[in-house]
Amino acid sequence: AIATAVIGCKSGGGDTIKVGEFASLTGKEATFGTSSHEGTLLAVEQINAAGGVLGKKIELLTEDDQTKAGEPANAVNKLISKDGVIAILGEVASSRSLEAAPICQQNKIPMISPASTNPTLTKEGDYVFRVCFNDNFQGGALANFASGTLKAKKVAIFTDVKSDYSKGLAKSFKEKYATSGGQIGVELDFNGGDKDFKGQLTTIKNDAPDAIFLPGYYNDVALICIQAKQLGMNIPIFGGDGWESESLLTIGKEAMEGHYFSTHCSIEQPTPEMTSFVDAYKKRFNGKTPDAMAVLGYDSALVLADAIKRAGKTDGPALRDAIAATKDFSGASGKFSLNADRDAVKALVFIQIKGGKFTYNATVNP
Ligand code: PHE
């Protein structure tokens, strides 16, 4: 299952700049990869329409990792060894980015993740970057939200033990919430892809917390919220960016009402860059409204193109240094710089589901 999109490619080798991308275009988290890919593709098309970089067009080579462990390594090995890409863009889910990062690092090929927030990702080495905040920041913001906005004294935590993202976000939330005097109620696990959560939810119900922290992905989150409602649980459920997908609402419907999550940006609070991105995206993709993964996929490609221009060449070390120097970058997701840990320093937003819609609630600055 390999999808290759060649954009603005002239015939013959060497006269394009090859950029690799790996994404979950099919499988359980297909909306993640589809969105990030569309954003990335739009950026590459715009860059090429404006003449490309260093006098060459960018050729985007995209591999579908099918939402499957093991595939990111295959995809990235192929892109680097067989296709000869100069950089890699991807992935959304932390577990899959964590699989690819050591391979990029070892080959001195810069990797920019659009949306993986697990704190350990960029610790894989100095060739690994992200254009989003990490979960130390997100976990802290969620802890403040629980005590501040929700006024929760006791929070239960329900973690997807198959996901590095979920485990990492649960950990940073727990540390910050407990330090600020919050009480952690029962802590329960599930496996992403499970269908029946009633046993764990009953345990949570009996523990009577004020809220449930659920750092999961949209498909599992929607089923959990439906079953919590069926069990007559009326407490707020909240989570992080993994909730963001239109599918959260199409699966969860009225069971999502009133719940909250944090994420990267809100198209209800647009910057001029966001507005022009949203317009171009809708035009390119049949009126579809972009989500955070699309916005971040777009920014990951723009950051790379900007670094190639500043480096004046595409060899790994020079490109790495140029990406690391990214400062006050005006992306569609907002203005950000990359810090010494190669993480983006940027604001986060809270969304509440109201009237069946994602509704902007608040912004938290770094
Ligand atoms: N941050 C999530 C992860 O690291 C991925 C994600 C980003 C999901 C943005 C939805 C929106 O796994």
mmCIF file of C-alpha atoms and ligand atoms in Angstrom:
data_model
loop_
_atom_site.group_PDB
_atom_site.id
_atom_site.type_symbol
_atom_site.label_atom_id
_atom_site.label_comp_id
_atom_site.label_asym_id
_atom_site.label_seq_id
_atom_site.Cartn_x
_atom_site.Cartn_y
_atom_site.Cartn_z
ATOM 1 C CA ALA A 1 0.000 0.000 0.000
ATOM 2 C CA ILE A 2 2.172 2.766 -1.277
ATOM 3 C CA ALA A 3 0.818 6.067 -2.516
ATOM 4 C CA THR A 4 3.287 8.204 -4.363
ATOM 5 C CA ALA A 5 2.405 11.747 -5.278
ATOM 6 C CA VAL A 6 4.832 13.409 -7.611
ATOM 7 C CA ILE A 7 4.198 17.099 -7.778
ATOM 8 C CA GLY A 8 5.686 19.388 -10.361
ATOM 9 C CA CYS A 9 8.288 16.793 -11.171
ATOM 10 C CA LYS A 10 10.361 17.474 -14.263
ATOM 11 C CA SER A 11 11.575 14.486 -16.197
ATOM 12 C CA GLY A 12 14.958 13.055 -15.286
ATOM 13 C CA GLY A 13 16.636 12.785 -11.885
ATOM 14 C CA GLY A 14 18.454 15.532 -10.072
ATOM 15 C CA ASP A 15 16.399 18.484 -11.170
ATOM 16 C CA THR A 16 13.921 18.228 -8.303
ATOM 17 C CA ILE A 17 14.390 18.326 -4.563
ATOM 18 C CA LYS A 18 12.991 15.076 -3.191
ATOM 19 C CA VAL A 19 11.136 15.277 0.101
ATOM 20 C CA GLY A 20 9.717 12.165 1.778
ATOM 21 C CA GLU A 21 6.499 11.956 3.731
ATOM 22 C CA PHE A 22 5.012 9.066 5.738
ATOM 23 C CA ALA A 23 1.416 9.171 6.907
ATOM 24 C CA SER A 24 -1.473 6.946 8.050
ATOM 25 C CA LEU A 25 -3.543 7.289 4.862
ATOM 26 C CA THR A 26 -5.462 4.090 5.627
ATOM 27 C CA GLY A 27 -6.278 2.042 8.734
ATOM 28 C CA LYS A 28 -7.539 2.973 12.171
ATOM 29 C CA GLU A 29 -6.254 6.560 12.219
ATOM 30 C CA ALA A 30 -6.733 7.338 8.528
ATOM 31 C CA THR A 31 -8.108 10.811 9.217
ATOM 32 C CA PHE A 32 -4.773 11.805 10.791
ATOM 33 C CA GLY A 33 -2.702 10.894 7.747
ATOM 34 C CA THR A 34 -5.225 12.094 5.188
ATOM 35 C CA SER A 35 -5.386 15.516 6.807
ATOM 36 C CA SER A 36 -1.651 15.970 7.380
ATOM 37 C CA HIS A 37 -0.959 14.775 3.831
ATOM 38 C CA GLU A 38 -3.438 17.201 2.296
ATOM 39 C CA GLY A 39 -1.909 20.116 4.204
ATOM 40 C CA THR A 40 1.616 19.049 3.204
ATOM 41 C CA LEU A 41 0.612 18.579 -0.429
ATOM 42 C CA LEU A 42 -1.036 21.995 -0.581
ATOM 43 C CA ALA A 43 2.136 23.644 0.751
ATOM 44 C CA VAL A 44 4.323 21.852 -1.787
ATOM 45 C CA GLU A 45 2.001 22.803 -4.648
ATOM 46 C CA GLN A 46 2.033 26.445 -3.562
ATOM 47 C CA ILE A 47 5.827 26.491 -3.204
ATOM 48 C CA ASN A 48 6.236 24.961 -6.660
ATOM 49 C CA ALA A 49 3.717 27.348 -8.224
ATOM 50 C CA ALA A 50 5.818 30.194 -6.846
ATOM 51 C CA GLY A 51 8.949 28.813 -8.549
ATOM 52 C CA GLY A 52 10.115 26.168 -6.063
ATOM 53 C CA VAL A 53 13.277 26.457 -3.949
ATOM 54 C CA LEU A 54 16.890 26.969 -5.053
ATOM 55 C CA GLY A 55 15.602 27.025 -8.633
ATOM 56 C CA LYS A 56 14.109 23.531 -8.356
ATOM 57 C CA LYS A 57 10.661 22.092 -7.806
ATOM 58 C CA ILE A 58 9.953 20.036 -4.701
ATOM 59 C CA GLU A 59 8.972 16.444 -5.418
ATOM 60 C CA LEU A 60 6.885 14.973 -2.602
ATOM 61 C CA LEU A 61 7.181 11.204 -2.184
ATOM 62 C CA THR A 62 4.441 9.885 0.095
ATOM 63 C CA GLU A 63 4.283 6.478 1.795
ATOM 64 C CA ASP A 64 1.186 5.110 3.553
ATOM 65 C CA ASP A 65 2.097 3.408 6.848
ATOM 66 C CA GLN A 66 -1.464 2.047 7.184
ATOM 67 C CA THR A 67 -1.673 2.985 10.905
ATOM 68 C CA LYS A 68 0.454 -0.137 11.531
ATOM 69 C CA ALA A 69 3.467 -0.584 13.785
ATOM 70 C CA GLY A 70 6.473 -1.669 11.731
ATOM 71 C CA GLU A 71 5.378 0.214 8.611
ATOM 72 C CA PRO A 72 6.884 3.606 9.530
ATOM 73 C CA ALA A 73 10.342 2.000 9.649
ATOM 74 C CA ASN A 74 9.779 0.361 6.235
ATOM 75 C CA ALA A 75 8.501 3.616 4.763
ATOM 76 C CA VAL A 76 11.332 5.775 6.011
ATOM 77 C CA ASN A 77 14.034 3.236 5.110
ATOM 78 C CA LYS A 78 12.686 3.113 1.561
ATOM 79 C CA LEU A 79 12.408 6.889 1.251
ATOM 80 C CA ILE A 80 15.979 7.402 2.437
ATOM 81 C CA SER A 81 17.817 4.446 0.893
ATOM 82 C CA LYS A 82 15.913 3.877 -2.329
ATOM 83 C CA ASP A 83 14.401 7.261 -3.193
ATOM 84 C CA GLY A 84 17.183 9.456 -1.838
ATOM 85 C CA VAL A 85 14.999 12.056 -0.120
ATOM 86 C CA ILE A 86 16.749 14.982 1.578
ATOM 87 C CA ALA A 87 14.267 15.261 4.471
ATOM 88 C CA ILE A 88 11.258 13.472 5.943
ATOM 89 C CA LEU A 89 7.903 14.953 6.983
ATOM 90 C CA GLY A 90 5.717 12.918 9.377
ATOM 91 C CA GLU A 91 3.933 11.533 11.355
ATOM 92 C CA VAL A 92 0.925 12.621 13.356
ATOM 93 C CA ALA A 93 0.820 9.793 15.944
ATOM 94 C CA SER A 94 3.739 9.770 18.384
ATOM 95 C CA SER A 95 4.228 5.977 18.360
ATOM 96 C CA ARG A 96 4.807 6.029 14.607
ATOM 97 C CA SER A 97 7.086 9.080 14.668
ATOM 98 C CA LEU A 98 9.100 7.442 17.445
ATOM 99 C CA GLU A 99 9.637 4.425 15.213
ATOM 100 C CA ALA A 100 10.977 6.510 12.313
ATOM 101 C CA ALA A 101 13.067 9.047 14.227
ATOM 102 C CA PRO A 102 16.126 6.863 15.021
ATOM 103 C CA ILE A 103 16.368 5.887 11.337
ATOM 104 C CA CYS A 104 16.377 9.534 10.224
ATOM 105 C CA GLN A 105 18.860 10.390 12.950
ATOM 106 C CA GLN A 106 21.215 7.577 11.975
ATOM 107 C CA ASN A 107 21.149 8.640 8.316
ATOM 108 C CA LYS A 108 21.516 12.355 9.137
ATOM 109 C CA ILE A 109 18.268 13.080 7.292
ATOM 110 C CA PRO A 110 16.249 15.811 9.042
ATOM 111 C CA MET A 111 12.767 14.754 10.122
ATOM 112 C CA ILE A 112 9.993 17.217 10.939
ATOM 113 C CA SER A 113 6.901 15.834 12.654
ATOM 114 C CA PRO A 114 3.815 17.966 12.068
ATOM 115 C CA ALA A 115 1.861 16.891 15.128
ATOM 116 C CA SER A 116 3.537 14.293 17.380
ATOM 117 C CA THR A 117 3.581 15.731 20.868
ATOM 118 C CA ASN A 118 5.237 12.988 22.980
ATOM 119 C CA PRO A 119 8.110 14.699 24.850
ATOM 120 C CA THR A 120 10.651 11.954 24.087
ATOM 121 C CA LEU A 121 10.386 12.323 20.284
ATOM 122 C CA THR A 122 12.868 15.126 19.724
ATOM 123 C CA LYS A 123 15.200 13.546 22.306
ATOM 124 C CA GLU A 124 15.880 10.861 19.670
ATOM 125 C CA GLY A 125 18.530 13.183 18.296
ATOM 126 C CA ASP A 126 19.491 16.512 16.778
ATOM 127 C CA TYR A 127 17.984 15.716 13.360
ATOM 128 C CA VAL A 128 14.483 15.336 14.811
ATOM 129 C CA PHE A 129 12.131 18.351 14.925
ATOM 130 C CA ARG A 130 8.446 19.122 15.351
ATOM 131 C CA VAL A 131 6.316 22.139 14.452
ATOM 132 C CA CYS A 132 3.936 21.573 17.406
ATOM 133 C CA PHE A 133 4.231 21.965 21.185
ATOM 134 C CA ASN A 134 5.077 18.916 23.291
ATOM 135 C CA ASP A 135 3.033 17.170 25.979
ATOM 136 C CA ASN A 136 4.903 18.640 28.933
ATOM 137 C CA PHE A 137 3.234 21.894 27.920
ATOM 138 C CA GLN A 138 -0.082 20.296 26.932
ATOM 139 C CA GLY A 139 -0.245 18.179 30.136
ATOM 140 C CA GLY A 140 0.394 21.266 32.259
ATOM 141 C CA ALA A 141 -2.295 23.255 30.452
ATOM 142 C CA LEU A 142 -4.781 20.397 30.939
ATOM 143 C CA ALA A 143 -3.948 20.181 34.659
ATOM 144 C CA ASN A 144 -4.573 23.919 35.082
ATOM 145 C CA PHE A 145 -7.771 23.556 33.085
ATOM 146 C CA ALA A 146 -9.015 20.755 35.372
ATOM 147 C CA SER A 147 -8.490 22.745 38.560
ATOM 148 C CA GLY A 148 -9.221 26.195 37.092
ATOM 149 C CA THR A 149 -12.033 25.885 34.534
ATOM 150 C CA LEU A 150 -13.613 22.602 35.663
ATOM 151 C CA LYS A 151 -12.945 23.258 39.382
ATOM 152 C CA ALA A 152 -12.326 19.519 39.693
ATOM 153 C CA LYS A 153 -10.937 18.316 43.027
ATOM 154 C CA LYS A 154 -10.571 14.703 41.919
ATOM 155 C CA VAL A 155 -9.889 13.442 38.390
ATOM 156 C CA ALA A 156 -9.861 9.834 37.144
ATOM 157 C CA ILE A 157 -7.381 8.986 34.360
ATOM 158 C CA PHE A 158 -8.204 6.551 31.548
ATOM 159 C CA THR A 159 -5.152 5.748 29.394
ATOM 160 C CA ASP A 160 -4.623 3.918 26.075
ATOM 161 C CA VAL A 161 -1.650 1.718 26.953
ATOM 162 C CA LYS A 162 -1.026 0.936 23.276
ATOM 163 C CA SER A 163 -0.199 4.574 22.527
ATOM 164 C CA ASP A 164 3.006 6.397 23.511
ATOM 165 C CA TYR A 165 1.055 9.631 23.118
ATOM 166 C CA SER A 166 -1.616 8.572 25.602
ATOM 167 C CA LYS A 167 0.858 7.249 28.181
ATOM 168 C CA GLY A 168 3.064 10.347 27.954
ATOM 169 C CA LEU A 169 0.199 12.804 28.208
ATOM 170 C CA ALA A 170 -1.326 10.896 31.150
ATOM 171 C CA LYS A 171 2.025 11.086 32.946
ATOM 172 C CA SER A 172 2.593 14.800 32.442
ATOM 173 C CA PHE A 173 -1.023 15.609 33.375
ATOM 174 C CA LYS A 174 -0.778 13.529 36.525
ATOM 175 C CA GLU A 175 2.464 15.149 37.675
ATOM 176 C CA LYS A 176 1.225 18.691 37.132
ATOM 177 C CA TYR A 177 -2.265 18.132 38.549
ATOM 178 C CA ALA A 178 -0.977 16.381 41.669
ATOM 179 C CA THR A 179 1.696 19.064 42.249
ATOM 180 C CA SER A 180 -0.955 21.775 42.147
ATOM 181 C CA GLY A 181 -2.966 19.959 44.847
ATOM 182 C CA GLY A 182 -5.406 17.967 42.728
ATOM 183 C CA GLN A 183 -6.366 14.471 43.758
ATOM 184 C CA ILE A 184 -5.898 11.644 41.259
ATOM 185 C CA GLY A 185 -8.795 9.191 41.420
ATOM 186 C CA VAL A 186 -8.713 5.722 39.893
ATOM 187 C CA GLU A 187 -6.284 5.193 37.017
ATOM 188 C CA LEU A 188 -7.449 2.710 34.400
ATOM 189 C CA ASP A 189 -6.160 1.382 31.087
ATOM 190 C CA PHE A 190 -7.616 0.413 27.739
ATOM 191 C CA ASN A 191 -6.135 -0.805 24.463
ATOM 192 C CA GLY A 192 -6.750 1.421 21.448
ATOM 193 C CA GLY A 193 -9.254 -0.402 19.218
ATOM 194 C CA ASP A 194 -11.203 -1.957 22.143
ATOM 195 C CA LYS A 195 -14.971 -1.751 21.764
ATOM 196 C CA ASP A 196 -16.300 -2.344 25.301
ATOM 197 C CA PHE A 197 -15.208 0.048 28.038
ATOM 198 C CA LYS A 198 -18.090 -0.496 30.475
ATOM 199 C CA GLY A 199 -16.058 -2.429 33.046
ATOM 200 C CA GLN A 200 -13.511 0.355 33.484
ATOM 201 C CA LEU A 201 -16.190 3.047 33.303
ATOM 202 C CA THR A 202 -18.152 1.350 36.085
ATOM 203 C CA THR A 203 -15.039 1.368 38.268
ATOM 204 C CA ILE A 204 -14.615 5.066 37.525
ATOM 205 C CA LYS A 205 -18.287 5.750 38.298
ATOM 206 C CA ASN A 206 -17.982 4.038 41.690
ATOM 207 C CA ASP A 207 -14.923 6.153 42.503
ATOM 208 C CA ALA A 208 -17.059 9.292 41.944
ATOM 209 C CA PRO A 209 -14.458 11.693 40.476
ATOM 210 C CA ASP A 210 -15.394 15.242 39.398
ATOM 211 C CA ALA A 211 -14.093 14.640 35.874
ATOM 212 C CA ILE A 212 -12.369 12.037 33.688
ATOM 213 C CA PHE A 213 -9.098 12.751 31.898
ATOM 214 C CA LEU A 214 -9.048 10.730 28.670
ATOM 215 C CA PRO A 215 -5.844 11.185 26.634
ATOM 216 C CA GLY A 216 -6.902 9.056 23.650
ATOM 217 C CA TYR A 217 -7.573 9.229 19.933
ATOM 218 C CA TYR A 218 -10.945 10.287 18.512
ATOM 219 C CA ASN A 219 -12.340 6.866 17.579
ATOM 220 C CA ASP A 220 -11.817 5.304 21.026
ATOM 221 C CA VAL A 221 -12.782 8.562 22.766
ATOM 222 C CA ALA A 222 -16.144 8.692 20.955
ATOM 223 C CA LEU A 223 -17.037 5.119 22.007
ATOM 224 C CA ILE A 224 -15.977 5.785 25.599
ATOM 225 C CA CYS A 225 -18.128 8.929 25.794
ATOM 226 C CA ILE A 226 -21.133 7.035 24.370
ATOM 227 C CA GLN A 227 -20.753 4.271 26.964
ATOM 228 C CA ALA A 228 -20.213 6.741 29.829
ATOM 229 C CA LYS A 229 -23.495 8.394 28.859
ATOM 230 C CA GLN A 230 -25.243 5.024 28.727
ATOM 231 C CA LEU A 231 -24.015 4.384 32.275
ATOM 232 C CA GLY A 232 -25.634 7.650 33.344
ATOM 233 C CA MET A 233 -22.337 9.437 34.036
ATOM 234 C CA ASN A 234 -22.813 13.175 33.826
ATOM 235 C CA ILE A 235 -19.325 14.423 34.667
ATOM 236 C CA PRO A 236 -17.086 16.284 32.206
ATOM 237 C CA ILE A 237 -14.680 14.184 30.157
ATOM 238 C CA PHE A 238 -11.654 15.972 28.717
ATOM 239 C CA GLY A 239 -8.592 15.134 26.665
ATOM 240 C CA GLY A 240 -5.887 16.468 24.378
ATOM 241 C CA ASP A 241 -5.266 16.983 20.667
ATOM 242 C CA GLY A 242 -5.863 13.294 19.865
ATOM 243 C CA TRP A 243 -9.599 14.032 20.082
ATOM 244 C CA GLU A 244 -9.479 16.297 17.072
ATOM 245 C CA SER A 245 -11.251 14.848 14.062
ATOM 246 C CA GLU A 246 -14.662 15.405 12.517
ATOM 247 C CA SER A 247 -15.164 11.676 13.144
ATOM 248 C CA LEU A 248 -15.292 12.393 16.889
ATOM 249 C CA LEU A 249 -18.647 14.082 16.263
ATOM 250 C CA THR A 250 -19.965 11.703 13.598
ATOM 251 C CA ILE A 251 -19.295 8.681 15.837
ATOM 252 C CA GLY A 252 -19.959 10.207 19.271
ATOM 253 C CA LYS A 253 -22.868 12.508 18.328
ATOM 254 C CA GLU A 254 -24.781 13.864 21.356
ATOM 255 C CA ALA A 255 -22.614 11.822 23.756
ATOM 256 C CA MET A 256 -19.820 14.364 23.048
ATOM 257 C CA GLU A 257 -21.889 17.334 24.166
ATOM 258 C CA GLY A 258 -20.234 19.561 26.772
ATOM 259 C CA HIS A 259 -16.890 17.726 26.812
ATOM 260 C CA TYR A 260 -13.576 19.501 26.213
ATOM 261 C CA PHE A 261 -10.181 19.006 24.600
ATOM 262 C CA SER A 262 -7.010 20.978 24.009
ATOM 263 C CA THR A 263 -5.494 21.257 20.554
ATOM 264 C CA HIS A 264 -3.171 23.253 18.300
ATOM 265 C CA CYS A 265 -5.361 25.928 16.800
ATOM 266 C CA SER A 266 -8.925 26.908 16.134
ATOM 267 C CA ILE A 267 -10.161 28.057 12.771
ATOM 268 C CA GLU A 268 -12.578 30.246 14.734
ATOM 269 C CA GLN A 269 -9.602 32.363 15.871
ATOM 270 C CA PRO A 270 -7.880 32.940 12.551
ATOM 271 C CA THR A 271 -4.650 34.804 11.878
ATOM 272 C CA PRO A 272 -4.221 36.219 8.329
ATOM 273 C CA GLU A 273 -1.990 33.181 7.537
ATOM 274 C CA MET A 274 -4.696 30.818 8.818
ATOM 275 C CA THR A 275 -7.394 32.562 6.776
ATOM 276 C CA SER A 276 -5.466 32.287 3.532
ATOM 277 C CA PHE A 277 -4.620 28.657 4.317
ATOM 278 C CA VAL A 278 -8.265 27.751 5.037
ATOM 279 C CA ASP A 279 -9.413 29.412 1.792
ATOM 280 C CA ALA A 280 -6.766 27.648 -0.308
ATOM 281 C CA TYR A 281 -7.432 24.284 1.389
ATOM 282 C CA LYS A 282 -11.176 24.483 0.816
ATOM 283 C CA LYS A 283 -10.606 25.375 -2.812
ATOM 284 C CA ARG A 284 -8.142 22.524 -3.312
ATOM 285 C CA PHE A 285 -10.112 19.839 -1.416
ATOM 286 C CA ASN A 286 -13.748 20.278 -2.482
ATOM 287 C CA GLY A 287 -14.853 22.640 0.276
ATOM 288 C CA LYS A 288 -13.507 20.464 3.112
ATOM 289 C CA THR A 289 -12.759 22.300 6.363
ATOM 290 C CA PRO A 290 -9.166 21.696 7.524
ATOM 291 C CA ASP A 291 -8.397 20.300 10.987
ATOM 292 C CA ALA A 292 -5.257 20.765 13.122
ATOM 293 C CA MET A 293 -3.364 17.970 11.367
ATOM 294 C CA ALA A 294 -3.899 19.662 7.996
ATOM 295 C CA VAL A 295 -2.711 22.999 9.364
ATOM 296 C CA LEU A 296 0.383 21.418 10.911
ATOM 297 C CA GLY A 297 1.165 19.311 7.830
ATOM 298 C CA TYR A 298 1.119 22.555 5.849
ATOM 299 C CA ASP A 299 3.430 24.282 8.343
ATOM 300 C CA SER A 300 5.879 21.354 8.411
ATOM 301 C CA ALA A 301 6.457 21.696 4.648
ATOM 302 C CA LEU A 302 6.732 25.490 4.837
ATOM 303 C CA VAL A 303 9.323 25.300 7.623
ATOM 304 C CA LEU A 304 11.350 22.830 5.574
ATOM 305 C CA ALA A 305 11.203 24.955 2.395
ATOM 306 C CA ASP A 306 12.207 28.057 4.349
ATOM 307 C CA ALA A 307 15.198 26.180 5.821
ATOM 308 C CA ILE A 308 16.294 24.893 2.397
ATOM 309 C CA LYS A 309 16.292 28.479 1.124
ATOM 310 C CA ARG A 310 18.334 29.738 4.074
ATOM 311 C CA ALA A 311 20.779 26.803 3.883
ATOM 312 C CA GLY A 312 21.271 27.361 0.144
ATOM 313 C CA LYS A 313 21.840 23.609 -0.181
ATOM 314 C CA THR A 314 20.219 20.338 0.789
ATOM 315 C CA ASP A 315 22.866 18.211 2.491
ATOM 316 C CA GLY A 316 21.787 16.831 5.869
ATOM 317 C CA PRO A 317 24.028 18.793 8.268
ATOM 318 C CA ALA A 318 23.467 22.168 6.553
ATOM 319 C CA LEU A 319 19.735 21.588 6.376
ATOM 320 C CA ARG A 320 19.605 20.454 10.000
ATOM 321 C CA ASP A 321 21.314 23.651 11.131
ATOM 322 C CA ALA A 322 18.930 25.791 9.091
ATOM 323 C CA ILE A 323 15.822 24.065 10.478
ATOM 324 C CA ALA A 324 17.202 24.440 14.018
ATOM 325 C CA ALA A 325 17.543 28.195 13.402
ATOM 326 C CA THR A 326 13.800 28.616 12.587
ATOM 327 C CA LYS A 327 12.695 31.724 14.428
ATOM 328 C CA ASP A 328 9.478 33.788 14.549
ATOM 329 C CA PHE A 329 8.028 31.723 11.739
ATOM 330 C CA SER A 330 4.567 32.863 10.627
ATOM 331 C CA GLY A 331 2.793 29.579 9.978
ATOM 332 C CA ALA A 332 -0.882 28.876 9.403
ATOM 333 C CA SER A 333 -1.000 27.526 12.987
ATOM 334 C CA GLY A 334 0.404 30.784 14.388
ATOM 335 C CA LYS A 335 3.766 32.387 14.971
ATOM 336 C CA PHE A 336 6.420 30.112 16.470
ATOM 337 C CA SER A 337 10.129 29.462 16.961
ATOM 338 C CA LEU A 338 11.951 26.166 17.418
ATOM 339 C CA ASN A 339 13.722 25.987 20.790
ATOM 340 C CA ALA A 340 17.010 24.283 21.705
ATOM 341 C CA ASP A 341 15.106 20.993 22.142
ATOM 342 C CA ARG A 342 13.805 21.292 18.523
ATOM 343 C CA ASP A 343 10.224 21.708 19.752
ATOM 344 C CA ALA A 344 7.960 24.537 18.621
ATOM 345 C CA VAL A 345 7.097 27.078 21.285
ATOM 346 C CA LYS A 346 3.509 28.094 20.663
ATOM 347 C CA ALA A 347 0.068 28.599 22.142
ATOM 348 C CA LEU A 348 -2.593 25.931 22.670
ATOM 349 C CA VAL A 349 -6.379 26.280 22.510
ATOM 350 C CA PHE A 350 -9.240 24.653 24.379
ATOM 351 C CA ILE A 351 -12.303 23.541 22.460
ATOM 352 C CA GLN A 352 -15.685 22.624 23.926
ATOM 353 C CA ILE A 353 -18.208 20.536 22.030
ATOM 354 C CA LYS A 354 -21.382 22.598 22.003
ATOM 355 C CA GLY A 355 -24.452 22.140 19.852
ATOM 356 C CA GLY A 356 -22.653 19.351 17.999
ATOM 357 C CA LYS A 357 -19.781 21.669 17.044
ATOM 358 C CA PHE A 358 -16.190 22.360 18.060
ATOM 359 C CA THR A 359 -16.431 25.700 19.848
ATOM 360 C CA TYR A 360 -13.443 27.841 20.812
ATOM 361 C CA ASN A 361 -13.129 28.118 24.596
ATOM 362 C CA ALA A 362 -9.724 29.584 25.574
ATOM 363 C CA THR A 363 -6.083 30.099 24.565
ATOM 364 C CA VAL A 364 -3.084 29.167 26.726
ATOM 365 C CA ASN A 365 0.197 30.889 25.894
ATOM 366 C CA PRO A 366 3.536 29.174 26.512
HETATM 367 N N1 PHE B 1 -0.377 14.661 19.278
HETATM 368 C C1 PHE B 1 -0.831 13.367 18.862
HETATM 369 C C2 PHE B 1 0.300 12.373 19.081
HETATM 370 O O1 PHE B 1 1.368 12.768 19.385
HETATM 371 C C3 PHE B 1 -1.277 13.345 17.437
HETATM 372 C C4 PHE B 1 -2.345 14.329 17.050
HETATM 373 C C5 PHE B 1 -2.036 15.635 16.737
HETATM 374 C C6 PHE B 1 -3.651 13.947 16.975
HETATM 375 C C7 PHE B 1 -3.009 16.566 16.369
HETATM 376 C C8 PHE B 1 -4.626 14.853 16.627
HETATM 377 C C9 PHE B 1 -4.318 16.164 16.348
HETATM 378 O O2 PHE B 1 0.163 11.196 18.943
#
